[in-house]
Coordinates of C-alpha atoms in Angstrom, one line a residue:
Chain W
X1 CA 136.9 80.1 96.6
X2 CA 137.1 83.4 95.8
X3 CA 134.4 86.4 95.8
X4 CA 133.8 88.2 92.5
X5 CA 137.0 88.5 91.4
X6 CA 136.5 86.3 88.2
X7 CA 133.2 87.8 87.6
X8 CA 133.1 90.1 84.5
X9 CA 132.3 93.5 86.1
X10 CA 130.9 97.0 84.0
X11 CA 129.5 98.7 86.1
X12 CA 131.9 98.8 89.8
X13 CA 135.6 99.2 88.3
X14 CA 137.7 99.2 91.6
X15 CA 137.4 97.1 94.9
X16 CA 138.2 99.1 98.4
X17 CA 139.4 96.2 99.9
X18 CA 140.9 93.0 98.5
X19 CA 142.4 90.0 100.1
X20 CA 144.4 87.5 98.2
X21 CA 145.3 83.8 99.3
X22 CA 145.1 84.9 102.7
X23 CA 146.0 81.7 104.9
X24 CA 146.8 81.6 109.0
X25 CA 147.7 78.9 111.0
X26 CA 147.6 78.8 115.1
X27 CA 149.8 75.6 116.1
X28 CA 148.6 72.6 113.7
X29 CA 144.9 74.6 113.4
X30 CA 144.6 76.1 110.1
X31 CA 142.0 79.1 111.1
X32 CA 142.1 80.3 107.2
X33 CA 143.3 78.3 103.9
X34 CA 143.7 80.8 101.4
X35 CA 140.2 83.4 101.5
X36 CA 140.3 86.1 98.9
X37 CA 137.9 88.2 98.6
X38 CA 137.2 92.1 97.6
X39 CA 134.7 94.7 99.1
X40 CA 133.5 97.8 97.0
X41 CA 133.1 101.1 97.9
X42 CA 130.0 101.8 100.2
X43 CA 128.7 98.4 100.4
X44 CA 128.5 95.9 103.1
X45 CA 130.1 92.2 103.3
X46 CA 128.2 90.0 105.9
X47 CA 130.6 87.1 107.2
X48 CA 129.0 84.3 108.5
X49 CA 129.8 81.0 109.7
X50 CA 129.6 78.6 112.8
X51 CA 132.1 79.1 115.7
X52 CA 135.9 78.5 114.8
X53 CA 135.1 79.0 111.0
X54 CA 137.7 81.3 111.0
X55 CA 135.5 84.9 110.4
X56 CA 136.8 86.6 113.6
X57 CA 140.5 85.5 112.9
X58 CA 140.0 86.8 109.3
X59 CA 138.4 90.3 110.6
X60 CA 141.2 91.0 113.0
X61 CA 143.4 90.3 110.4
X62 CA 141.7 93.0 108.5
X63 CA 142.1 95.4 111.7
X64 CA 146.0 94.3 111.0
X65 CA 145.4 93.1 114.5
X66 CA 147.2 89.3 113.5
X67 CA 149.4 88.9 110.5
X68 CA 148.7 85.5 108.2
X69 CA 151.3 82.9 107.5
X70 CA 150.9 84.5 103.6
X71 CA 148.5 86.2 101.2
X72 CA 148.4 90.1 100.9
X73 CA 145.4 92.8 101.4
X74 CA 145.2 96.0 100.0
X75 CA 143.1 99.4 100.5
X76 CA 142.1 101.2 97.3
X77 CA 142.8 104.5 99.2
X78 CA 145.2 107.8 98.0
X79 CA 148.5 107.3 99.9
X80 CA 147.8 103.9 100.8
X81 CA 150.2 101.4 99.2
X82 CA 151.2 97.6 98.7
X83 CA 150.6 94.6 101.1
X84 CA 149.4 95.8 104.0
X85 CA 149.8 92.7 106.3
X86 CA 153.9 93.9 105.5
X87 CA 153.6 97.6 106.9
X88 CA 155.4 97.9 110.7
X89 CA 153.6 98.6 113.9
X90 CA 153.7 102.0 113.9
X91 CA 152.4 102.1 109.9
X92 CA 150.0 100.2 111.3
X93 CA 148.6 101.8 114.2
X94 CA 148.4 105.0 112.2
X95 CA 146.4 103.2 109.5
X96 CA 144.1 101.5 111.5
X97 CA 143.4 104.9 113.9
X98 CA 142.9 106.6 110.7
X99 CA 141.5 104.4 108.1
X100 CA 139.5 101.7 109.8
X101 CA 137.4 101.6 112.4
X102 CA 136.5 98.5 114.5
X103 CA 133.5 97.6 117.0
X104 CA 134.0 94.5 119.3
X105 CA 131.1 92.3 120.3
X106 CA 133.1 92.8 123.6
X107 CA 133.3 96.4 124.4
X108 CA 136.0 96.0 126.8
X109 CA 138.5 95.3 123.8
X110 CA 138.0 98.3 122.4
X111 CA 137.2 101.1 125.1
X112 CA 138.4 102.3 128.3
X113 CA 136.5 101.6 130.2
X114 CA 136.8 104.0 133.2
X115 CA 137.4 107.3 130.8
X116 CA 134.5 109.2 130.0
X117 CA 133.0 108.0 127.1
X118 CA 133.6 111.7 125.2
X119 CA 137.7 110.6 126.5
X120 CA 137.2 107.7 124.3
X121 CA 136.4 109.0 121.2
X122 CA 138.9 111.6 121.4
X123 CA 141.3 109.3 122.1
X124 CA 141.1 108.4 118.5
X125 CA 141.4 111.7 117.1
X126 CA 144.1 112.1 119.7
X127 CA 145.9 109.3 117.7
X128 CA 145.6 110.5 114.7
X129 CA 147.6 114.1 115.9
X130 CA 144.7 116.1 116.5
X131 CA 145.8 118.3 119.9
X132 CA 143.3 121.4 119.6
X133 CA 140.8 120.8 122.4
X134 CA 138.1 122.3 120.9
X135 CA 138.4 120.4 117.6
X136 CA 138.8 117.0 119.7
X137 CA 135.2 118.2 121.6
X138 CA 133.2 118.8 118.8
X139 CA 134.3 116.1 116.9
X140 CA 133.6 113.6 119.5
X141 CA 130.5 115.3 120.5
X142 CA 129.1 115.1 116.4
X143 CA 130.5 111.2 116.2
X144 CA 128.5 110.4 119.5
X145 CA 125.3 112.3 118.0
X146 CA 126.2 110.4 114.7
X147 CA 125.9 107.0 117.1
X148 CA 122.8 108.0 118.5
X149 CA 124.1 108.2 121.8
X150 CA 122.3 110.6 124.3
X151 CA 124.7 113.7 124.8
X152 CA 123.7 114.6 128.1
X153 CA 125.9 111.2 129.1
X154 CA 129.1 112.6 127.2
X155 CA 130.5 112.3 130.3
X156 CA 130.2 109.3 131.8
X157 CA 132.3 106.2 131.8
X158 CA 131.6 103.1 129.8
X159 CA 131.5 101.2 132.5
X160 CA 128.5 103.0 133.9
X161 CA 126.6 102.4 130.6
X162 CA 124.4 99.7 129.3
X163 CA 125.6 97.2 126.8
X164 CA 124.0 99.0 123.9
X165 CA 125.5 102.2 124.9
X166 CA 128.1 100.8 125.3
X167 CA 128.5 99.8 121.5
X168 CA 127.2 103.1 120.6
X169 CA 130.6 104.4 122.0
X170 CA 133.0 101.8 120.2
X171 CA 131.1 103.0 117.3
X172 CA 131.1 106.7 117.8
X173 CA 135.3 105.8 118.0
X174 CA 135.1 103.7 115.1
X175 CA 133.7 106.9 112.7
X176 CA 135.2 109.7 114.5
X177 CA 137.6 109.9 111.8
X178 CA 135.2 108.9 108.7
X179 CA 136.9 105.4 108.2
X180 CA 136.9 104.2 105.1
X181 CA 136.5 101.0 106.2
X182 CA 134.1 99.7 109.1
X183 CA 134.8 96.2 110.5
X184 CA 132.1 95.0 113.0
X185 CA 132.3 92.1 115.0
X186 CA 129.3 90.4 116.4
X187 CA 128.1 94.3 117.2
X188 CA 124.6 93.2 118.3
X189 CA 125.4 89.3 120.0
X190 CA 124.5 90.0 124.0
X191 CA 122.2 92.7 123.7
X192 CA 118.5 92.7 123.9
X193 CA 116.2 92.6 121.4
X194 CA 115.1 96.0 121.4
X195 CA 118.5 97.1 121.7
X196 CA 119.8 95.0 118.7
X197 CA 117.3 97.0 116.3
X198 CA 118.5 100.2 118.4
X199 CA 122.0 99.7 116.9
X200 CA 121.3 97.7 113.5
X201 CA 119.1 100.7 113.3
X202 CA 122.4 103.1 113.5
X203 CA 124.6 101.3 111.7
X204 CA 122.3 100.9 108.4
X205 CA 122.0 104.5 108.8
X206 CA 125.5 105.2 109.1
X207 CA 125.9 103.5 106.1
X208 CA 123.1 105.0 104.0
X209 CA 124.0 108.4 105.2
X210 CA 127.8 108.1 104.8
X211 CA 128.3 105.3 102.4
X212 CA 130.6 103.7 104.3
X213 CA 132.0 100.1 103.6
X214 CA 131.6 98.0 106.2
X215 CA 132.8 94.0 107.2
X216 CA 130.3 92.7 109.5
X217 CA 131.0 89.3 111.4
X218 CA 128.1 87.7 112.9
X219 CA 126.7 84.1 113.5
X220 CA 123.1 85.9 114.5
X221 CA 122.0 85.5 110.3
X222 CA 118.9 88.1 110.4
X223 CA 121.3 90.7 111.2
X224 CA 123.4 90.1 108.2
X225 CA 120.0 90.0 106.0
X226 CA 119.4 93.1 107.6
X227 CA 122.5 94.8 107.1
X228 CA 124.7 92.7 104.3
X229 CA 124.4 93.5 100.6
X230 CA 126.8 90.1 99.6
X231 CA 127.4 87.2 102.4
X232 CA 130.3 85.1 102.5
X233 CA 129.6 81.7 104.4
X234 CA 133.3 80.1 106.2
X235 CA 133.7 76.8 107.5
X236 CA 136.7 75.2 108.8
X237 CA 138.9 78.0 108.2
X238 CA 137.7 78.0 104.1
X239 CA 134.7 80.2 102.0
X240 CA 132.0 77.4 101.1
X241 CA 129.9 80.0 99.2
X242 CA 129.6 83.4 98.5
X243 CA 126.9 85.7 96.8
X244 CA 123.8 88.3 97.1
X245 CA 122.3 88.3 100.0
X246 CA 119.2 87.3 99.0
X247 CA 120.3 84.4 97.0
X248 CA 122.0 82.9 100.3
X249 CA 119.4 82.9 102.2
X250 CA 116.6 82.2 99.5
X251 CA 118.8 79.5 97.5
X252 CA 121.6 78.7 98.7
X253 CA 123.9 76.0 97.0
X254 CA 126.6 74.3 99.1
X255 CA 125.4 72.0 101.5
X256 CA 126.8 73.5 104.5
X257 CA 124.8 76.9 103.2
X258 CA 121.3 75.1 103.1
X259 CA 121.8 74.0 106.2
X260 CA 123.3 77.3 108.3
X261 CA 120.1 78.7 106.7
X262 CA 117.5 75.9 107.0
X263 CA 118.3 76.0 111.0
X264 CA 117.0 79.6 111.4
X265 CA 114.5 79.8 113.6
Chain O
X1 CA 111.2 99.7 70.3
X2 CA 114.5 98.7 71.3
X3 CA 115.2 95.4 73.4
X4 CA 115.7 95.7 77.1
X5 CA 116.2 91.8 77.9
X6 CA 117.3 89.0 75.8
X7 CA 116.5 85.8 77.4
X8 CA 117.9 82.5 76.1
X9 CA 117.8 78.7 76.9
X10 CA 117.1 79.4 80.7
X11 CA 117.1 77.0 82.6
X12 CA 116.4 76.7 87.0
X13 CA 116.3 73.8 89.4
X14 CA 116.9 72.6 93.2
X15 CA 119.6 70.7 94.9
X16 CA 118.3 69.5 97.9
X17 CA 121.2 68.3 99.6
X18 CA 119.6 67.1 102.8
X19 CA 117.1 64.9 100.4
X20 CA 120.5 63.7 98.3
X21 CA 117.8 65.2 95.0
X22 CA 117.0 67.4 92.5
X23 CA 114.2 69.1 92.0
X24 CA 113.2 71.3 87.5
X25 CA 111.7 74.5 88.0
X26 CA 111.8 74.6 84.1
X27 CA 114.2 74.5 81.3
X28 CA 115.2 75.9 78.2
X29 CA 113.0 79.1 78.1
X30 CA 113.8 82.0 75.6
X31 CA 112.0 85.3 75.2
X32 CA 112.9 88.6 74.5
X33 CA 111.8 91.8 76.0
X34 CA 111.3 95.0 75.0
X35 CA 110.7 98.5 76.5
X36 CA 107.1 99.2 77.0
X37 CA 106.3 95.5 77.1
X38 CA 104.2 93.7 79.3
X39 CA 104.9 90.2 79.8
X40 CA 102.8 87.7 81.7
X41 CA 104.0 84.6 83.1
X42 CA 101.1 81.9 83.7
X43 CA 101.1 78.4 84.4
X44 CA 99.4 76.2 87.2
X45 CA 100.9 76.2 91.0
X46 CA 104.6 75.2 91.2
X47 CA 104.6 75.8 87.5
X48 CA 107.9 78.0 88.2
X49 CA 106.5 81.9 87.4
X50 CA 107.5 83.2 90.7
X51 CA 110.7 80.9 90.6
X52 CA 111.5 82.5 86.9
X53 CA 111.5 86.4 88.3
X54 CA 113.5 85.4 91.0
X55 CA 115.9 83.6 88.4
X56 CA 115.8 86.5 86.7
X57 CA 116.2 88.4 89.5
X58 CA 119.3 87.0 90.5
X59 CA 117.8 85.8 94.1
X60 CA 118.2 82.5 92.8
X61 CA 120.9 80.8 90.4
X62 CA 120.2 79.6 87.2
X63 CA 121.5 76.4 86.2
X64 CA 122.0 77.4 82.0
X65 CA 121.1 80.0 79.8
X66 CA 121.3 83.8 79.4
X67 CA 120.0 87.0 80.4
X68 CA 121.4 89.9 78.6
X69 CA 120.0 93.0 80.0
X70 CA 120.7 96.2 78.0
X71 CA 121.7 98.1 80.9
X72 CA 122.6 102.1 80.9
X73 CA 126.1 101.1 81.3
X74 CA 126.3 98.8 78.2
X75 CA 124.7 95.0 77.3
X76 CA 125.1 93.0 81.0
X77 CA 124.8 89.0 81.0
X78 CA 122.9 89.1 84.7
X79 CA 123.5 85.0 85.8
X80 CA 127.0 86.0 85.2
X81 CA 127.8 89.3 86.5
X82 CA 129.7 90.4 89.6
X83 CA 127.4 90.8 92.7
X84 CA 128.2 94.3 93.1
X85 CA 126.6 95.0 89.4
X86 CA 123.6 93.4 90.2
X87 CA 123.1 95.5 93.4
X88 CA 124.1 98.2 91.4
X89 CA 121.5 97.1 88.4
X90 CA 118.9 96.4 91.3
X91 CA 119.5 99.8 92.7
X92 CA 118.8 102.0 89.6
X93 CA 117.3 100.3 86.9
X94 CA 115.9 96.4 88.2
X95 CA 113.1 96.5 90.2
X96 CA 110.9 93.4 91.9
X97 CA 107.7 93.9 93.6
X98 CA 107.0 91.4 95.8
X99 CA 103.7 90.7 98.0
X100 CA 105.8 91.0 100.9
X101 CA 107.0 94.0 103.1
X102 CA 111.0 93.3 104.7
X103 CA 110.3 95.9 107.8
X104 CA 113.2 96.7 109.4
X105 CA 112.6 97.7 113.0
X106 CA 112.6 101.4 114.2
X107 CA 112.0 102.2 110.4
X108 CA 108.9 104.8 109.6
X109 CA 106.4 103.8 106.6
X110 CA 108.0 107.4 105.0
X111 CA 111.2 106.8 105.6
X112 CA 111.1 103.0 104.0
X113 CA 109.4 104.3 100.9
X114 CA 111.9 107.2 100.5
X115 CA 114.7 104.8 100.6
X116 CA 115.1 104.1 97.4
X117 CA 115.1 107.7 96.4
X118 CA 117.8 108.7 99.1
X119 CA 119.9 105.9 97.6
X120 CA 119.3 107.1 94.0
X121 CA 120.8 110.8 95.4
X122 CA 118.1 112.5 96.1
X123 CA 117.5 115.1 98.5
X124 CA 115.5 113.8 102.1
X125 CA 113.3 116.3 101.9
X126 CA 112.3 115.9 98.0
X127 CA 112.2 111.9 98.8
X128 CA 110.2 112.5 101.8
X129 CA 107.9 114.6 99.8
X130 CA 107.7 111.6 97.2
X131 CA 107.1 108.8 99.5
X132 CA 104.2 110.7 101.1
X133 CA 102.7 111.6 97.5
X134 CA 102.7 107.4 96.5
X135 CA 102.0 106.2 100.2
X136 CA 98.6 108.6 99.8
X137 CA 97.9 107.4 96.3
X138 CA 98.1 103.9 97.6
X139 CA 95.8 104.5 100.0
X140 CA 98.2 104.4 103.4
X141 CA 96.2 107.1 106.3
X142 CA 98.4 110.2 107.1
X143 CA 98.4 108.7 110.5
X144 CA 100.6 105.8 109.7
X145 CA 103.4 107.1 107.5
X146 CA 105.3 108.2 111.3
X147 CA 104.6 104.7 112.1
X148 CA 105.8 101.6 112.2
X149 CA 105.2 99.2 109.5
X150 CA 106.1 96.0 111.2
X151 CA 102.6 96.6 112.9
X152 CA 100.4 97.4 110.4
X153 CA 97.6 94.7 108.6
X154 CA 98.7 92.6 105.7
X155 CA 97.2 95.4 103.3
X156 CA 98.3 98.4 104.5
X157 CA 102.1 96.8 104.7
X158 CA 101.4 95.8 100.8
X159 CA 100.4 99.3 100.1
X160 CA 103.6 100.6 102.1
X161 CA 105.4 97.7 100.3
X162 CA 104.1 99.2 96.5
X163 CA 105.1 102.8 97.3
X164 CA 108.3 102.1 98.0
X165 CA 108.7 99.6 95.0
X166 CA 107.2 101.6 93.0
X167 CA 108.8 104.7 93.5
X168 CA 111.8 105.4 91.5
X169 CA 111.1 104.8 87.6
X170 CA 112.9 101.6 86.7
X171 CA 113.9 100.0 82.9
X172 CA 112.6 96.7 83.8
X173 CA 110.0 95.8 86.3
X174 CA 109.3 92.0 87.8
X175 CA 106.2 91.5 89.5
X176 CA 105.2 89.4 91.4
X177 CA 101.5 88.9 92.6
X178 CA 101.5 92.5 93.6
X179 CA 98.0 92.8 94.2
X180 CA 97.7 90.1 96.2
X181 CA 96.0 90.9 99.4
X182 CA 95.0 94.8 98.4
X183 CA 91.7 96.5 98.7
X184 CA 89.9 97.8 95.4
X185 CA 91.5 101.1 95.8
X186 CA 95.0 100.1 96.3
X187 CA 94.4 98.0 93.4
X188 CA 92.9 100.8 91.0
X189 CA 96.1 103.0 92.1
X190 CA 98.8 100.3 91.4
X191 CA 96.9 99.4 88.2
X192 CA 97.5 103.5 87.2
X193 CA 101.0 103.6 88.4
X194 CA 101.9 100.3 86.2
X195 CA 100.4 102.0 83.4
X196 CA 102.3 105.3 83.9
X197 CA 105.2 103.1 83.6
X198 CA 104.8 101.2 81.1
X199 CA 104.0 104.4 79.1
X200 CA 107.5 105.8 80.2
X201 CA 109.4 102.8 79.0
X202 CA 109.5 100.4 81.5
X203 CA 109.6 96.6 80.6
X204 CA 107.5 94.1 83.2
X205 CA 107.4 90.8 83.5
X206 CA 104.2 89.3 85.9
X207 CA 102.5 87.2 87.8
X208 CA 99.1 87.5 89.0
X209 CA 96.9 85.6 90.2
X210 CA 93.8 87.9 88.7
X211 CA 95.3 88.9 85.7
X212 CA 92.2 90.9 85.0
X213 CA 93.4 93.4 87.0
X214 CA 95.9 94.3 84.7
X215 CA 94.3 92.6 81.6
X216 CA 94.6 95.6 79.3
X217 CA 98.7 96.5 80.0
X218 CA 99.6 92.5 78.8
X219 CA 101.2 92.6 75.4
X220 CA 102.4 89.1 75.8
X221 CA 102.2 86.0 77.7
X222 CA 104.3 82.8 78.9
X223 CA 102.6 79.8 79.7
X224 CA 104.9 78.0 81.9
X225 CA 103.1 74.9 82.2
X226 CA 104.8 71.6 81.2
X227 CA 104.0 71.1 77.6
X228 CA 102.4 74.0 76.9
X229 CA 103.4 76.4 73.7
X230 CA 106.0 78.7 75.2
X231 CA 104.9 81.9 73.7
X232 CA 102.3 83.9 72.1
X233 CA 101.1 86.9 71.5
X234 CA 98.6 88.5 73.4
X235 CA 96.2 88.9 70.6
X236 CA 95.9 84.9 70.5
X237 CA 95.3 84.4 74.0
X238 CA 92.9 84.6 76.4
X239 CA 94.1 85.6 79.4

């Protein structure tokens, strides 16, 4: 199953992101048989699926986190070349500081979390080779505002914070370097309500404002129709379905589809 | 005038898996479309208008057929494009007016109705300015614009819900029972707006269930009913 990539296309020329054939096995449990897939500039892919359909394993893989068994994924990006599942480590940690960003459904995966949360987000300019402490400030200070997170806590650790702050941090680390590509996983699952809408609120923002192209994993469906412009629905390791957003959720047609969506509350 | 949509043998039904059947919305439907027009869709309950702009629409997927729709970026076959065109398509030149607001939460009335704007490149103050001009035409109370619309009465979040709709010019237009639920006012003001439209150059297609309110912008009409004569022109109609 693939997503778009027969479709005749006039008006979008080049994907950001494609994925080709991209299969991983753990053991004898195939996570993901062969999921392509491409992402265009500015708009947002909503991965959905029941638990062990494989969406996590395939957004890591996209953090070059894992590496599949085969298939190859590229970045539409100057300087950015060939298969990236075949760079090293250290290609690989430069690209994902600079050119992706992550958030965690568990903050602890992605922050530290004793450092003040102002440490953590210069942490990932510190990466990148930015040393000037002023620069590092400012910049961490604007991608904290940028979250929505309140500055007079610039200071304190993570750990200190509530859950929804403490995703406003991953995400202020995610952007601090304007990635061109956002990957979200579960972002919202654990919070409160009221919280939820805080940061769906800040991420649909973030991507009006910035136009930045985001991957957003989540089994929670009304926040992919709130954030997703195309969903892709995984089962057992394999894409069922794929399409506009609307049309998943107001007529979907694989059987698996109809009923992920006829079970919403 | 010049075509804006070409619609041939279309065709829509539903596979209801979990009842192992199928259900015809209709089949074989051909019109074309051009700019200026107004289209009417009408037929009895479940005859399939509302089910045709969503076809249309690409919300739901047709079973056969075409819809070529001249597009600013050349002639587009819409039930077989790439998603990212349609979204494209549906953010500059397809618009659908529904009776029904999607809030999101922590979203201002202003705001919502500016959105389309800010997408389109606009400036946030000059699609601030905008969304406050339509959201006073429609009849929404300088009180509420700050607010948010998740709270608001059924009316005022269809008033909210034809500002923002209604907004940014479009080539073609699908309505669908847009004046559902709204007081006289809101009525006489969408009624205006539709007219301003169609005097631009935009193509609609409609459903309503008073088509009086918008008797005298029909150029055409589709009667969707099983059996019925698929197409005629407005002069041999009554509405």
């Amino acid at each position: 199953m693939t997503l778009t990539l027969d479709a005749p296309r006039i008006v979008t020329t080049r994907p950001l992101v494609t994925l080709r054939d991209v299969t991983k096995t753990y053991g004898d449990v195939q996570a993901v048989t062969r999921v392509s897939a491409e992402v265009f500039p500015g708009e947002v892919l909503g991965i959905v699926g029941e638990s062990g359909s494989g969406k996590s394993t395939l957004l890591r893989m996209m953090n070059l986190e894992d590496t599949p068994d085969s298939g190859s994924y590229t970045l539409d990006l100057p300087d950015v070349q060939g298969n990236l599942f075949e760079l090293g480590r250290f290609a690989r940690r430069m690209l994902c500081a600079t050119k992706i960003g992550i958030v965690y459904q568990n903050p602890h995966l992605g922050l530290l979390m004793k450092h003040s949360s102002s440490g953590n987000v210069a942490e990932r300019l510190l990466i990148a080779g930015e040393r000037r402490f002023s620069v590092l400030r400012d910049k961490a200070r604007a991608a904290l505002a940028a979250s929505e997170f309140p500055l007079e806590r610039l200071d304190a650790p993570p750990i200190e914070l509530s859950g929804g702050m403490q995703q406003r941090v991953q995400l202020a680390k995610a952007i601090a370097l304007e990635p061109a590509l956002l990957l979200l996983d579960e972002p919202t699952t654990g919070l409160d309500v009221s919280v939820q809408a805080l940061v769906l609120d800040t991420l649909k923002r973030l991507q009006q404002d910035r136009n930045i192209t985001m991957v957003i994993v989540s089994h929670d469906l009304g926040v992919i129709r709130t954030l997703a412009d195309r969903v892709m629905v995984m089962r057992r390791g394999e894409v069922v379905e794929a399409g506009l957003v609307d049309q998943i959720f107001q007529d979907p047609q694989h059987p698996y589809t109809q009923q992920l969506v006829h079970a919403k509350l | 005038m010049s075509v804006i949509l070409h619609v041939q043998g279309l065709t829509k039904g539903f596979t209801m898996h979990h009842l192992g059947s199928q259900m015809a919305a209709f089949s074989d439907i051909s019109f074309d479309l051009n700019a200026g027009e107004f289209l009417l869709l009408k037929g009895q309950n479940g005859a399939g208008k509302s089910t045709m702009l969503r076809t249309l629409y690409r919300s739901y997927l047709a079973q056969a057929g075409q819809v070529l729709f001249h597009s600013d970026h050349g002639v587009i076959d819409l039930l077989r494009a790439a998603d990212v065109d349609v979204t494209h398509l549906r953010r500059t030149e397809i618009g659908f007016v529904t009776q029904f607001l999607v809030a999101r939460p922590r979203v201002s009335a202003e705001d919502l109705v500016a959105e389309p704007l800010r997408m389109a490149g606009h400036s946030a103050p000059q699609a601030l300015d905008k969304a406050r001009y339509w959201l006073k035409a429609f009849g929404v109370k300088d009180s509420l614009w700050r607010a948010y619309p998740t709270t608001f009465s059924g009316g005022e979040q269809q008033k909210v819900n034809l500002a923002r709709a209604l907004i940014l010019p479009r080539k073609l237009l699908l309505l669908d029972e847009p004046t559902a639920s709204l007081d006289a006012h809101a009525r006489v003001a969408l009624v205006a707006r539709l007219q301003e439209l169609k005097q631009n150059g935009t193509a609609m297609i409609g459903v309503f269930h008073h088509p009086d309110d918008v008797e005298h912008l029909i150029d055409r009409v589709i009667d969707l009913t099983p059996d019925a004569p698929n197409m005629e022109d407005r002069a041999d109609v009554a509405v």
